[in-house]
CSV table of C-alpha atoms in Angstrom, one decimal:
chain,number,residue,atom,x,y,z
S,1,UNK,CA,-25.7,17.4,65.4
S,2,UNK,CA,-23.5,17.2,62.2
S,3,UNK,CA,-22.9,13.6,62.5
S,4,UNK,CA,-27.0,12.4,63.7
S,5,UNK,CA,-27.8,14.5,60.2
S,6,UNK,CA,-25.0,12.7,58.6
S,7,UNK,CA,-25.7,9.2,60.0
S,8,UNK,CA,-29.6,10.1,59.0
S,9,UNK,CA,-29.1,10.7,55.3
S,10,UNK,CA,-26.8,8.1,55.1
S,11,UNK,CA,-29.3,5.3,56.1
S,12,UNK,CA,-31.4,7.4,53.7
S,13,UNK,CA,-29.2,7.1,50.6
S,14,UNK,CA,-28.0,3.2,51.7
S,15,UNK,CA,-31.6,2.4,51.1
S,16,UNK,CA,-32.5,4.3,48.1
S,17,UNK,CA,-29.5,2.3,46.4
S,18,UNK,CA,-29.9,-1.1,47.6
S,19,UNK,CA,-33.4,-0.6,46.3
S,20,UNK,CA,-32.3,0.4,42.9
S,21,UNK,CA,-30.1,-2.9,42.6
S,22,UNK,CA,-33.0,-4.9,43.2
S,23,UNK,CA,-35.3,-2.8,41.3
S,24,UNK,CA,-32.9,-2.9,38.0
S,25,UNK,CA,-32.2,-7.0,38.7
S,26,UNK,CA,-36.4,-7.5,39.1
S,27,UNK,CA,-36.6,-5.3,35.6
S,28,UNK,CA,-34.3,-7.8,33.8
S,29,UNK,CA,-35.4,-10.9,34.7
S,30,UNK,CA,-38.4,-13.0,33.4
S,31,UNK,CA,-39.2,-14.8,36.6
S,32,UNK,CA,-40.4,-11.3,37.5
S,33,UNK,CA,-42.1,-10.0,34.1
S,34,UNK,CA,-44.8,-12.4,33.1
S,35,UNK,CA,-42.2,-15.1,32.1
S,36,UNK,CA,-41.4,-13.4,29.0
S,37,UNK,CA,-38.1,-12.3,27.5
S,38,UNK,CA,-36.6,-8.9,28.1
S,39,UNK,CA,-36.6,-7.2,25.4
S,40,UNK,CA,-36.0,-4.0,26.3
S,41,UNK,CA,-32.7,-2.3,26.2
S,42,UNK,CA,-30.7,-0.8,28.0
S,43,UNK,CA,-30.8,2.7,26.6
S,44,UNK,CA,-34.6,2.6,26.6
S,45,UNK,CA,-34.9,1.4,30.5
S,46,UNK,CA,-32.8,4.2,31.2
S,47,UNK,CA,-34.7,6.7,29.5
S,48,UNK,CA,-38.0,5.7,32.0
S,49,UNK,CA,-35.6,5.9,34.8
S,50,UNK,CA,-34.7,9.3,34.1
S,51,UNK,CA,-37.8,10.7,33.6
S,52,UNK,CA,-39.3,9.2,36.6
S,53,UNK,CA,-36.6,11.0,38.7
S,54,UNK,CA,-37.2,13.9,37.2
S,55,UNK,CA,-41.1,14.1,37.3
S,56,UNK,CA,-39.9,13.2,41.1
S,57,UNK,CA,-37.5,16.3,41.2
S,58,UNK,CA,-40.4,18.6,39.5
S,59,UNK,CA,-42.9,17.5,41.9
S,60,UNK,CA,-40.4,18.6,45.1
S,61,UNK,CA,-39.5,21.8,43.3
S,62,UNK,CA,-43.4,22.7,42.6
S,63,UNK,CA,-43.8,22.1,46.4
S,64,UNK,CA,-41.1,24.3,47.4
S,65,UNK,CA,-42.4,27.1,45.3
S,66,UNK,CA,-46.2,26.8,46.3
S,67,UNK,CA,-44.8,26.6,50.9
S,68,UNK,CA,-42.6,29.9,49.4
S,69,UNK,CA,-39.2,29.9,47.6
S,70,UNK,CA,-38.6,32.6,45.1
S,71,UNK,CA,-38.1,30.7,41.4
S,72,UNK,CA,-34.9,33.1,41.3
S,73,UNK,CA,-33.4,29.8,43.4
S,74,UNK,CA,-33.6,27.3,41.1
S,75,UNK,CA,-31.2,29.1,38.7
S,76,UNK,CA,-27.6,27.1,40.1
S,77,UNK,CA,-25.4,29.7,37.8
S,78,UNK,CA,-23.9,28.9,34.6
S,79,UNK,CA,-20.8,27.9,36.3
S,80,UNK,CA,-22.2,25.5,38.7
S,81,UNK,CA,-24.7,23.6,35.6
S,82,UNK,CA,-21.3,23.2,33.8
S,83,UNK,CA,-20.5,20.4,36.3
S,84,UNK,CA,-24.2,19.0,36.1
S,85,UNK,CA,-24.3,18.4,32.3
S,86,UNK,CA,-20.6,16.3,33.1
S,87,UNK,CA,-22.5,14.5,35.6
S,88,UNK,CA,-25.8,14.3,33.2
S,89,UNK,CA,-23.8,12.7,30.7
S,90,UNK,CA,-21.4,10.4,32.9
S,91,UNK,CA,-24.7,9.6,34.6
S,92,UNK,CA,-26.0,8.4,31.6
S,93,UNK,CA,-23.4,6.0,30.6
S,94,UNK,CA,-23.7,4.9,34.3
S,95,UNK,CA,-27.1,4.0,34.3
S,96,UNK,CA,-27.2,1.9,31.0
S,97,UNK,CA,-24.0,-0.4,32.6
S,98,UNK,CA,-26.8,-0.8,35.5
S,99,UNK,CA,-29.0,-2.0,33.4
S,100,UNK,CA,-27.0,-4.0,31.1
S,101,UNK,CA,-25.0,-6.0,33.8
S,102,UNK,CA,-28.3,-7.1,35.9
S,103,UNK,CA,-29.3,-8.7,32.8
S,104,UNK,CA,-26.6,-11.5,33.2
S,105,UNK,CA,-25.7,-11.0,36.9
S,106,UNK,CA,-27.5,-10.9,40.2
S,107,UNK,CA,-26.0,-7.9,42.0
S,108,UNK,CA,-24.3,-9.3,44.8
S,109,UNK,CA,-21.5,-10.6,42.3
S,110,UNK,CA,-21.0,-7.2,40.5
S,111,UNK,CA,-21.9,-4.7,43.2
S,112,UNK,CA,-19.2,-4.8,45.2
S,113,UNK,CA,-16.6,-3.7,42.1
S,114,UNK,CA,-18.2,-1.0,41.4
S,115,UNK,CA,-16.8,0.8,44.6
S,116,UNK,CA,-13.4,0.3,43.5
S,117,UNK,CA,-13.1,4.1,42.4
S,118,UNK,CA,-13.0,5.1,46.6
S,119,UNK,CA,-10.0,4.3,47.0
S,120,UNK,CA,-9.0,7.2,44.6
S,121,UNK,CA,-11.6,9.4,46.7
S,122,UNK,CA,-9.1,10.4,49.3
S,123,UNK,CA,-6.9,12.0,46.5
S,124,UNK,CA,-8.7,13.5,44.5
S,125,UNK,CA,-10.1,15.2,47.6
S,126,UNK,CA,-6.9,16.1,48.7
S,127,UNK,CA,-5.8,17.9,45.5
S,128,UNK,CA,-9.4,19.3,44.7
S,129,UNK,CA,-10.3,20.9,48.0
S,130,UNK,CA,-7.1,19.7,50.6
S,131,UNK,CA,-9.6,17.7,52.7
S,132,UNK,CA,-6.9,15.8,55.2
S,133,UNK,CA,-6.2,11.9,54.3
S,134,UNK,CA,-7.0,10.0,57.3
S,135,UNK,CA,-4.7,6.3,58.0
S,136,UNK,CA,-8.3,5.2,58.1
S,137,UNK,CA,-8.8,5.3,54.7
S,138,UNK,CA,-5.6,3.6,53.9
S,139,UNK,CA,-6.7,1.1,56.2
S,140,UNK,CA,-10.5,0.6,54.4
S,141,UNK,CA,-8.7,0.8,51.3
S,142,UNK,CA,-6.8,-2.8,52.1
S,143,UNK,CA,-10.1,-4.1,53.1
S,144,UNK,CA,-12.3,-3.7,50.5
S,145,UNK,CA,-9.1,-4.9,47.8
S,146,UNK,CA,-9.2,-8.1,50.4
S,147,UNK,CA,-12.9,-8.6,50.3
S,148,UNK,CA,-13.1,-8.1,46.5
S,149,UNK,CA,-10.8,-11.1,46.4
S,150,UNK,CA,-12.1,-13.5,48.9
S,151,UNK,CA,-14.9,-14.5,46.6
S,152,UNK,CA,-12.6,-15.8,44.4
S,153,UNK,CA,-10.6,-17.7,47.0
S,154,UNK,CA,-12.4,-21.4,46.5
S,155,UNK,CA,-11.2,-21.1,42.7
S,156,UNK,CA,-7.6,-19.6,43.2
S,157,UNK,CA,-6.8,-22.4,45.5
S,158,UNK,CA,-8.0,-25.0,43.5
S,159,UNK,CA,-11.2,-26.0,45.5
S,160,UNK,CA,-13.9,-25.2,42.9
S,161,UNK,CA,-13.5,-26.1,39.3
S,162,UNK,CA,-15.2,-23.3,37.7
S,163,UNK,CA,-15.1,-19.5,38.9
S,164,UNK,CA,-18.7,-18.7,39.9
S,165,UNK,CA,-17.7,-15.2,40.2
S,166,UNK,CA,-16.1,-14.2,37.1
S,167,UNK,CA,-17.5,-11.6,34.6
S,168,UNK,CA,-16.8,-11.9,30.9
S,169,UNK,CA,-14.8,-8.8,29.6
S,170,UNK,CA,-17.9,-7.1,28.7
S,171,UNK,CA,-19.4,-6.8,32.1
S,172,UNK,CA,-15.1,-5.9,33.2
S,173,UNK,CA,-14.8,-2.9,30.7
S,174,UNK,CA,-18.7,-2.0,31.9
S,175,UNK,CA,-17.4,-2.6,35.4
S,176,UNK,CA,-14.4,0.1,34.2
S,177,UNK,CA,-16.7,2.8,32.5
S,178,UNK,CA,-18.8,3.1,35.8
S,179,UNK,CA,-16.0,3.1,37.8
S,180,UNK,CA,-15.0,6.3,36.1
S,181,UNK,CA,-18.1,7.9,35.6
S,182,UNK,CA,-19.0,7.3,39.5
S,183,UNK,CA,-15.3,8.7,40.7
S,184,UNK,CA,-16.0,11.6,38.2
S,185,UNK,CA,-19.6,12.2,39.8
S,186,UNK,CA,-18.6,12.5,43.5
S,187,UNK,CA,-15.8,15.2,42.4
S,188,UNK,CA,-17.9,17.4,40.6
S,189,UNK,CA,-20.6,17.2,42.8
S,190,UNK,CA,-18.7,18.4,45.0
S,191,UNK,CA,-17.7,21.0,42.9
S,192,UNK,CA,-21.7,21.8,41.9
S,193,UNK,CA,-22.6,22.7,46.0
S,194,UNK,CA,-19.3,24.2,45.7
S,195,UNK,CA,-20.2,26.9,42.4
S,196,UNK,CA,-24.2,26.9,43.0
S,197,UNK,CA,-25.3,30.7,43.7
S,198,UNK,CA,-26.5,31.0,46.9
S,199,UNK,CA,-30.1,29.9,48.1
S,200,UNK,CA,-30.2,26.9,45.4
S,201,UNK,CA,-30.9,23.9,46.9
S,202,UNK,CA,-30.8,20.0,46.5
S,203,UNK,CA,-33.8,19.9,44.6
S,204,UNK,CA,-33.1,22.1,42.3
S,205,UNK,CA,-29.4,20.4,41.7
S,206,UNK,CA,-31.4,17.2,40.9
S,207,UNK,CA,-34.1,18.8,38.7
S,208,UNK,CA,-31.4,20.4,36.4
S,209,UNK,CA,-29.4,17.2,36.0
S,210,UNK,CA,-31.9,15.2,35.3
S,211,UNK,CA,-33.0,17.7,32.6
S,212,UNK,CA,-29.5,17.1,31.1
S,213,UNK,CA,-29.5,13.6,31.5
S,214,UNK,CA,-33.0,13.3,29.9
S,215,UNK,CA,-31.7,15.2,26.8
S,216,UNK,CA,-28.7,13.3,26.4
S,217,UNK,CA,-30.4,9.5,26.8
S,218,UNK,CA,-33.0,10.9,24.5
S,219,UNK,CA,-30.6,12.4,21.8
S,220,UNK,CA,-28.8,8.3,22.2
S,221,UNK,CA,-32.1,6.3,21.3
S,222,UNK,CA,-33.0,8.6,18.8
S,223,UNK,CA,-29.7,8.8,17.1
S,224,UNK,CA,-27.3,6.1,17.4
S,225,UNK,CA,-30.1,3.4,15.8
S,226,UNK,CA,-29.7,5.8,12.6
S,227,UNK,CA,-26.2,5.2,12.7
S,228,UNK,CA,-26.5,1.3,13.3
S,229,UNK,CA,-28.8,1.1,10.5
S,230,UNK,CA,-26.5,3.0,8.0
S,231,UNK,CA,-23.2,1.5,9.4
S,232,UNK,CA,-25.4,-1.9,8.3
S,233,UNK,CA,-24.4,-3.2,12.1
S,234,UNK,CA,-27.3,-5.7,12.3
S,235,UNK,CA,-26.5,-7.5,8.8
S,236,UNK,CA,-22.3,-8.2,8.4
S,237,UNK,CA,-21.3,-8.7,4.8
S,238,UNK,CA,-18.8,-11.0,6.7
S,239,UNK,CA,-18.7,-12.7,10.6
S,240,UNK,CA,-16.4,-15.5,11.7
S,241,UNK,CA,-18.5,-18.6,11.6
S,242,UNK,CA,-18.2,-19.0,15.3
S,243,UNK,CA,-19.3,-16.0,16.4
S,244,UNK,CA,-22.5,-16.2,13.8
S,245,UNK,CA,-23.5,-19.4,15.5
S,246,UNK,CA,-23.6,-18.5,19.0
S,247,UNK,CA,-24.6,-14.8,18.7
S,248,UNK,CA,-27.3,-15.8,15.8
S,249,UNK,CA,-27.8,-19.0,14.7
S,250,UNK,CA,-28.2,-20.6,18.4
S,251,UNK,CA,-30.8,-17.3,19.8
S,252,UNK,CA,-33.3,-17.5,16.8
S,253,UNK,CA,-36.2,-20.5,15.6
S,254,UNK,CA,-35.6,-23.3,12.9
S,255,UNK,CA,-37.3,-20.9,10.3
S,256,UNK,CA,-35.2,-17.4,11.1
S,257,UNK,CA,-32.4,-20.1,11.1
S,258,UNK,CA,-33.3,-21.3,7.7
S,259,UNK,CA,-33.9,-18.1,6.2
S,260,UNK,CA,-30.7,-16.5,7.2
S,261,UNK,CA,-28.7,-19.5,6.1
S,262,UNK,CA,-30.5,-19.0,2.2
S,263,UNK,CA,-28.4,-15.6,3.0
S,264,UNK,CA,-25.6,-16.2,4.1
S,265,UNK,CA,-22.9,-18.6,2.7
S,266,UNK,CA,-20.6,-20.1,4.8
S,267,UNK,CA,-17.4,-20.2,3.4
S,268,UNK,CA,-13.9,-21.6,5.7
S,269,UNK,CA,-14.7,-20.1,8.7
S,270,UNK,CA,-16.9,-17.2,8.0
S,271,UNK,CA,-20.1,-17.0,7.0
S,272,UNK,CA,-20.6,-14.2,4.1
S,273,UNK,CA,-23.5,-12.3,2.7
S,274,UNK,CA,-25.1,-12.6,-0.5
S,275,UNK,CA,-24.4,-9.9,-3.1
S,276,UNK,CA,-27.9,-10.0,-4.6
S,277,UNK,CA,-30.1,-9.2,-1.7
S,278,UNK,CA,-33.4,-7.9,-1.9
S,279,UNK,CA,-34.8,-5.0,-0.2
S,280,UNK,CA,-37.2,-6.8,1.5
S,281,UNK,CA,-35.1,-9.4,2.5
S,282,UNK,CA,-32.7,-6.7,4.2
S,283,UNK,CA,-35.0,-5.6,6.2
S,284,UNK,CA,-35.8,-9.2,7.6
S,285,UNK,CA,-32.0,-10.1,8.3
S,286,UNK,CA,-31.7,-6.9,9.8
S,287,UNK,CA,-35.5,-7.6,12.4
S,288,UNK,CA,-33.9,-11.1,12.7
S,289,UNK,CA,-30.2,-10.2,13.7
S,290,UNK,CA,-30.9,-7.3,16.1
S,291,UNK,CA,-33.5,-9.7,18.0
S,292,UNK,CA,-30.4,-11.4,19.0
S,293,UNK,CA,-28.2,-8.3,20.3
S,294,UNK,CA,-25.4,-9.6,18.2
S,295,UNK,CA,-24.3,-6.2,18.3
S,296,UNK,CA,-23.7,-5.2,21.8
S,297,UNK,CA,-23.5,-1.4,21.6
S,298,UNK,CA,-26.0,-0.8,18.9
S,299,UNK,CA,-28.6,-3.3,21.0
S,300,UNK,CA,-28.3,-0.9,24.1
S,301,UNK,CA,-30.1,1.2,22.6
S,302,UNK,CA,-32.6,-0.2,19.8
S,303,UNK,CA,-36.3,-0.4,20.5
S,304,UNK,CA,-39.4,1.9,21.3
S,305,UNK,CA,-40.0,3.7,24.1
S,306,UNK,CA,-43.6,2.2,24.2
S,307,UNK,CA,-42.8,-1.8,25.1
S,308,UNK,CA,-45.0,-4.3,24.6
S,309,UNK,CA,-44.1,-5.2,28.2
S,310,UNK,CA,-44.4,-2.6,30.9
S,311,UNK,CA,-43.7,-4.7,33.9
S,312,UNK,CA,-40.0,-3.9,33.4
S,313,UNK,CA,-40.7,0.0,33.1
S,314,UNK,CA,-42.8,-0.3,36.4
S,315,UNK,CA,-39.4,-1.4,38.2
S,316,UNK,CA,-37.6,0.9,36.4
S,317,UNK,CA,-40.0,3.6,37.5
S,318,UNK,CA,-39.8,2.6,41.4
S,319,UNK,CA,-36.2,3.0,40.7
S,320,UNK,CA,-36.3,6.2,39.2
S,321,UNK,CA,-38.0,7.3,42.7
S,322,UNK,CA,-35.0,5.7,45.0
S,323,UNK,CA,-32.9,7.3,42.2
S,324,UNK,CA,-34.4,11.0,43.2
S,325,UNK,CA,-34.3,10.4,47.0
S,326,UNK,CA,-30.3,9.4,47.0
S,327,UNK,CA,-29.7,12.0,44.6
S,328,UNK,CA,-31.0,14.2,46.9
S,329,UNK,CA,-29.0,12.9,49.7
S,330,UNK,CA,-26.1,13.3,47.2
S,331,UNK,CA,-26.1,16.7,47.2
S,332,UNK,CA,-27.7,17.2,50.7
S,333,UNK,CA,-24.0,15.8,52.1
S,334,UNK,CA,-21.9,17.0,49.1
S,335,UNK,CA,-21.3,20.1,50.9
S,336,UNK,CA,-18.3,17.5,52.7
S,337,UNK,CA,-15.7,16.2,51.1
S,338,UNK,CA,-16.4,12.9,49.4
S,339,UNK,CA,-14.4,10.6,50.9
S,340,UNK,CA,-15.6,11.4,54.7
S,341,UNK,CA,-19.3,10.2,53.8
S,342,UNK,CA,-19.3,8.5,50.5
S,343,UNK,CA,-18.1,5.2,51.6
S,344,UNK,CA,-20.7,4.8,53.7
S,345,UNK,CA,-23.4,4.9,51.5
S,346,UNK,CA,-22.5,1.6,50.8
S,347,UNK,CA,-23.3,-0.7,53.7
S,348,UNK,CA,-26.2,-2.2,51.7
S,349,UNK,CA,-23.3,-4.1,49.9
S,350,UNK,CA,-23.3,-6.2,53.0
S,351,UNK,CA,-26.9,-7.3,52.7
S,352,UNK,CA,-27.1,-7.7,49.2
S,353,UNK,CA,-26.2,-11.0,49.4
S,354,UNK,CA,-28.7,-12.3,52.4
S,355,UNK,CA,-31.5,-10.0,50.1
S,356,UNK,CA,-30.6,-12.2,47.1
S,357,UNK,CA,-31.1,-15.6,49.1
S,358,UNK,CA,-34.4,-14.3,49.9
S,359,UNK,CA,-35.0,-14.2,46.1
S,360,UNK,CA,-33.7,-18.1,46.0
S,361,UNK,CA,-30.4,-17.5,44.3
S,362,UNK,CA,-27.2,-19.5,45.1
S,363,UNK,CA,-24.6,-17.2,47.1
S,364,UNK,CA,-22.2,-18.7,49.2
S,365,UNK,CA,-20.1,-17.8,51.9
S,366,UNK,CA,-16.9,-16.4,50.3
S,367,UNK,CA,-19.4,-14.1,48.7
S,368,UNK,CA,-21.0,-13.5,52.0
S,369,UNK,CA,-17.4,-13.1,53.6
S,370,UNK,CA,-16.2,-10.7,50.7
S,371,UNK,CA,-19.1,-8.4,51.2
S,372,UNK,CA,-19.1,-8.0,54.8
S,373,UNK,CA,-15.0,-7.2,54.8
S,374,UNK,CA,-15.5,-4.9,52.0
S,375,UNK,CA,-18.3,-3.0,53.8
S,376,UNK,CA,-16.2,-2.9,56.8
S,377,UNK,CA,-13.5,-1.5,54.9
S,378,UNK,CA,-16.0,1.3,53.6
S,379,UNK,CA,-17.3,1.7,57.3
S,380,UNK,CA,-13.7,1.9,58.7
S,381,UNK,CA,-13.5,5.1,59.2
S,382,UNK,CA,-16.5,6.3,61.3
S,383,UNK,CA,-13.8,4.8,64.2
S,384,UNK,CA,-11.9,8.0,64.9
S,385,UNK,CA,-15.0,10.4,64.6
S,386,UNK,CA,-14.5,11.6,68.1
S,387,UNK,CA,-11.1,12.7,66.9
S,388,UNK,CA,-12.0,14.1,63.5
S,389,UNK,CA,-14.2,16.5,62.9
S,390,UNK,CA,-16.7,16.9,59.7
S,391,UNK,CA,-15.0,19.4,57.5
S,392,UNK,CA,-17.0,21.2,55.2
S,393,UNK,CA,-15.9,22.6,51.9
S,394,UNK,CA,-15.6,26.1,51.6
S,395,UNK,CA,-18.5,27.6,49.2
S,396,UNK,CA,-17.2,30.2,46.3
S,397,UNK,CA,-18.5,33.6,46.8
């Protein structure tokens, strides 16, 4: 019975994040939004996405309470919210790399790295709550480092002139950050079954982190602009002349350029603000420079909340509802330790790509190959489930 439930929510949660790739890629990209350009940041997508899974989370908790369940169990204890407001805040930084790196990338090129942090599930496990390592995670392990590379394998043996599958260093560090902040999830959520006081449930788990996380993504859009603006991050007194033209010059019309060049002078190889600038004039360098997102952490998280677009919030919203329903799943199964189910949440990895060539993008079949051995490798092993028994974590008293 353990393992139909298991193999249940795990369908569950592999569709509810297959459908939040999609949903993020569809939210950054024009073809999708009326034709026009994205402006809408990171920072603020991730804002409606967390208040769409938590309206989602109110509404289940409401319904529990009306069919019967005493409002003493939504309390988790101060010792189990501890390891939500970790989570709330990792979560956050999470979410605005998912935002940012479908804006240059379909998903079926980055997806697959950011499973990386399983192979460090096993251990951490293993030291947190002495769940057994299997030889089948050692084995899955090999597998997905192989299928990560065989993308690359037309380029590393010289077939293909240019790397279709590389990421610039932003989207590596980005790829990096969620790494962490995912590895550091499935631990303490373990830990937040582990601490809750008894009676609380999923629902309630989710409604209090995405309290959290909704308090810290607000705090972000509301203060970190204020710094920008006083750090002057969207008008340089000096920027290498390269850098100014492709992250300027080359995003912005014949008259921004113009205007912008009456202030700035370029001098060598740098391009350096006028000393007598006006007020006025401040204010339009700055409008004109942070249209460009020449500065890429300040730009993930400028802009209202109110867009002039909402077709990119109206993804963001549907993923805010997949968001709530493997969240739930999340902590449905997190009464196991993580690395017996969470590397099968990811079998959507091997679709991606087919779900991509239904949205006319190129993929080829390296990147087909690489998905399906890195899936397999996350899949490996269900194998010996006969043999090994589900092991839950003991619950504090």
């Amino acid at each position: 019975m353990e393992w139909i439930l298991l193999i249940i929510w795990l369908s569950i949660i592999n569709g509810g994040l297959g459908g939040q790739y999609v949903l993020n890629w569809m939210a950054n990209q024009p073809d999708f939004t009326g034709g026009k350009k994205i402006d809408i940041s990171a920072g603020v997508m991730t804002w409606w996405r967390e208040i769409s899974k938590l309206a989602w989370a109110v509404v289940a908790v409401i319904i529990e309470v009306i069919r019967g369940k005493e409002t003493k169990y939504l309390w988790p204890g101060f010792l189990s919210l501890s390891t939500i407001i970790v989570c709330a805040f990792t979560g956050v930084i999470e979410n605005i790399g998912f935002f940012y790196l479908p804006r240059y990338y379909s998903p079926h090129i980055f997806a697959p790295y950011l499973n990386v942090y399983l192979a460090l599930l096993p251990f951490f496990g293993k030291i947190m709550f002495n769940a057994p390592i299997r030889k089948e995670n050692w084995i899955g392990i090999i597998l997905v480092i192989s299928g990560l590379a065989v993308p690359h394998i037309p380029w590393l043996l010289g077939f293909a002139n240019d790397n279709q599958n590389a990421l610039d260093v932003t989207a590596i560090i980005w790829l990096i950050i969620i790494n962490g902040c995912l590895l550091s999830q499935q631990v303490l959520n373990n830990k937040t079954v582990q601490t809750a006081l008894p009676g609380v449930g999923p629902n309630a788990l989710v409604m209090w982190r995405e309290i959290w996380k909704m308090i810290f993504i607000s705090l972000a859009i509301l203060i970190i602009p204020l710094i920008g603006n006083i750090m002057n991050a969207n008008m340089p007194d000096k920027v290498g002349a390269s850098k100014f033209e492709t992250r300027v010059l080359d995003k912005v019309n014949d008259n921004k350029k113009e205007f912008l060049l009456s202030q700035y002078s370029k001098l060598d190889n740098s391009y350096v603000l006028k000393s007598d600038v006006s007020e006025n004039d401040e204010v339009k360098i700055k409008g004109i420079i942070k249209s460009t997102e020449y500065h890429k952490f300040f730009s993930l998280f400028d802009g209202s909340i109110i867009p002039n677009n909402w077709l990119p919030i109206l993804f963001v919203i549907a993923a805010g509802l997949t968001g709530y329903i493997y969240s739930f799943g999340f902590f449905k199964l997190s009464k196991f330790a993580a690395h017996f189910w969470v590397p099968y949440t990811n079998v959507y990895l091997a679709l991606l790509p087919f779900i991509m060539l239904l949205f006319g993008r190129e993929v080829t079949g390296f990147q087909i190959a690489g998905a399906v051995v890195v899936t397999a490798g996350l899949m490996i092993g269900v194998m010996d489930h006969r043999r090994n028994k589900i092991v839950q974590i003991e619950r504090k008293k």
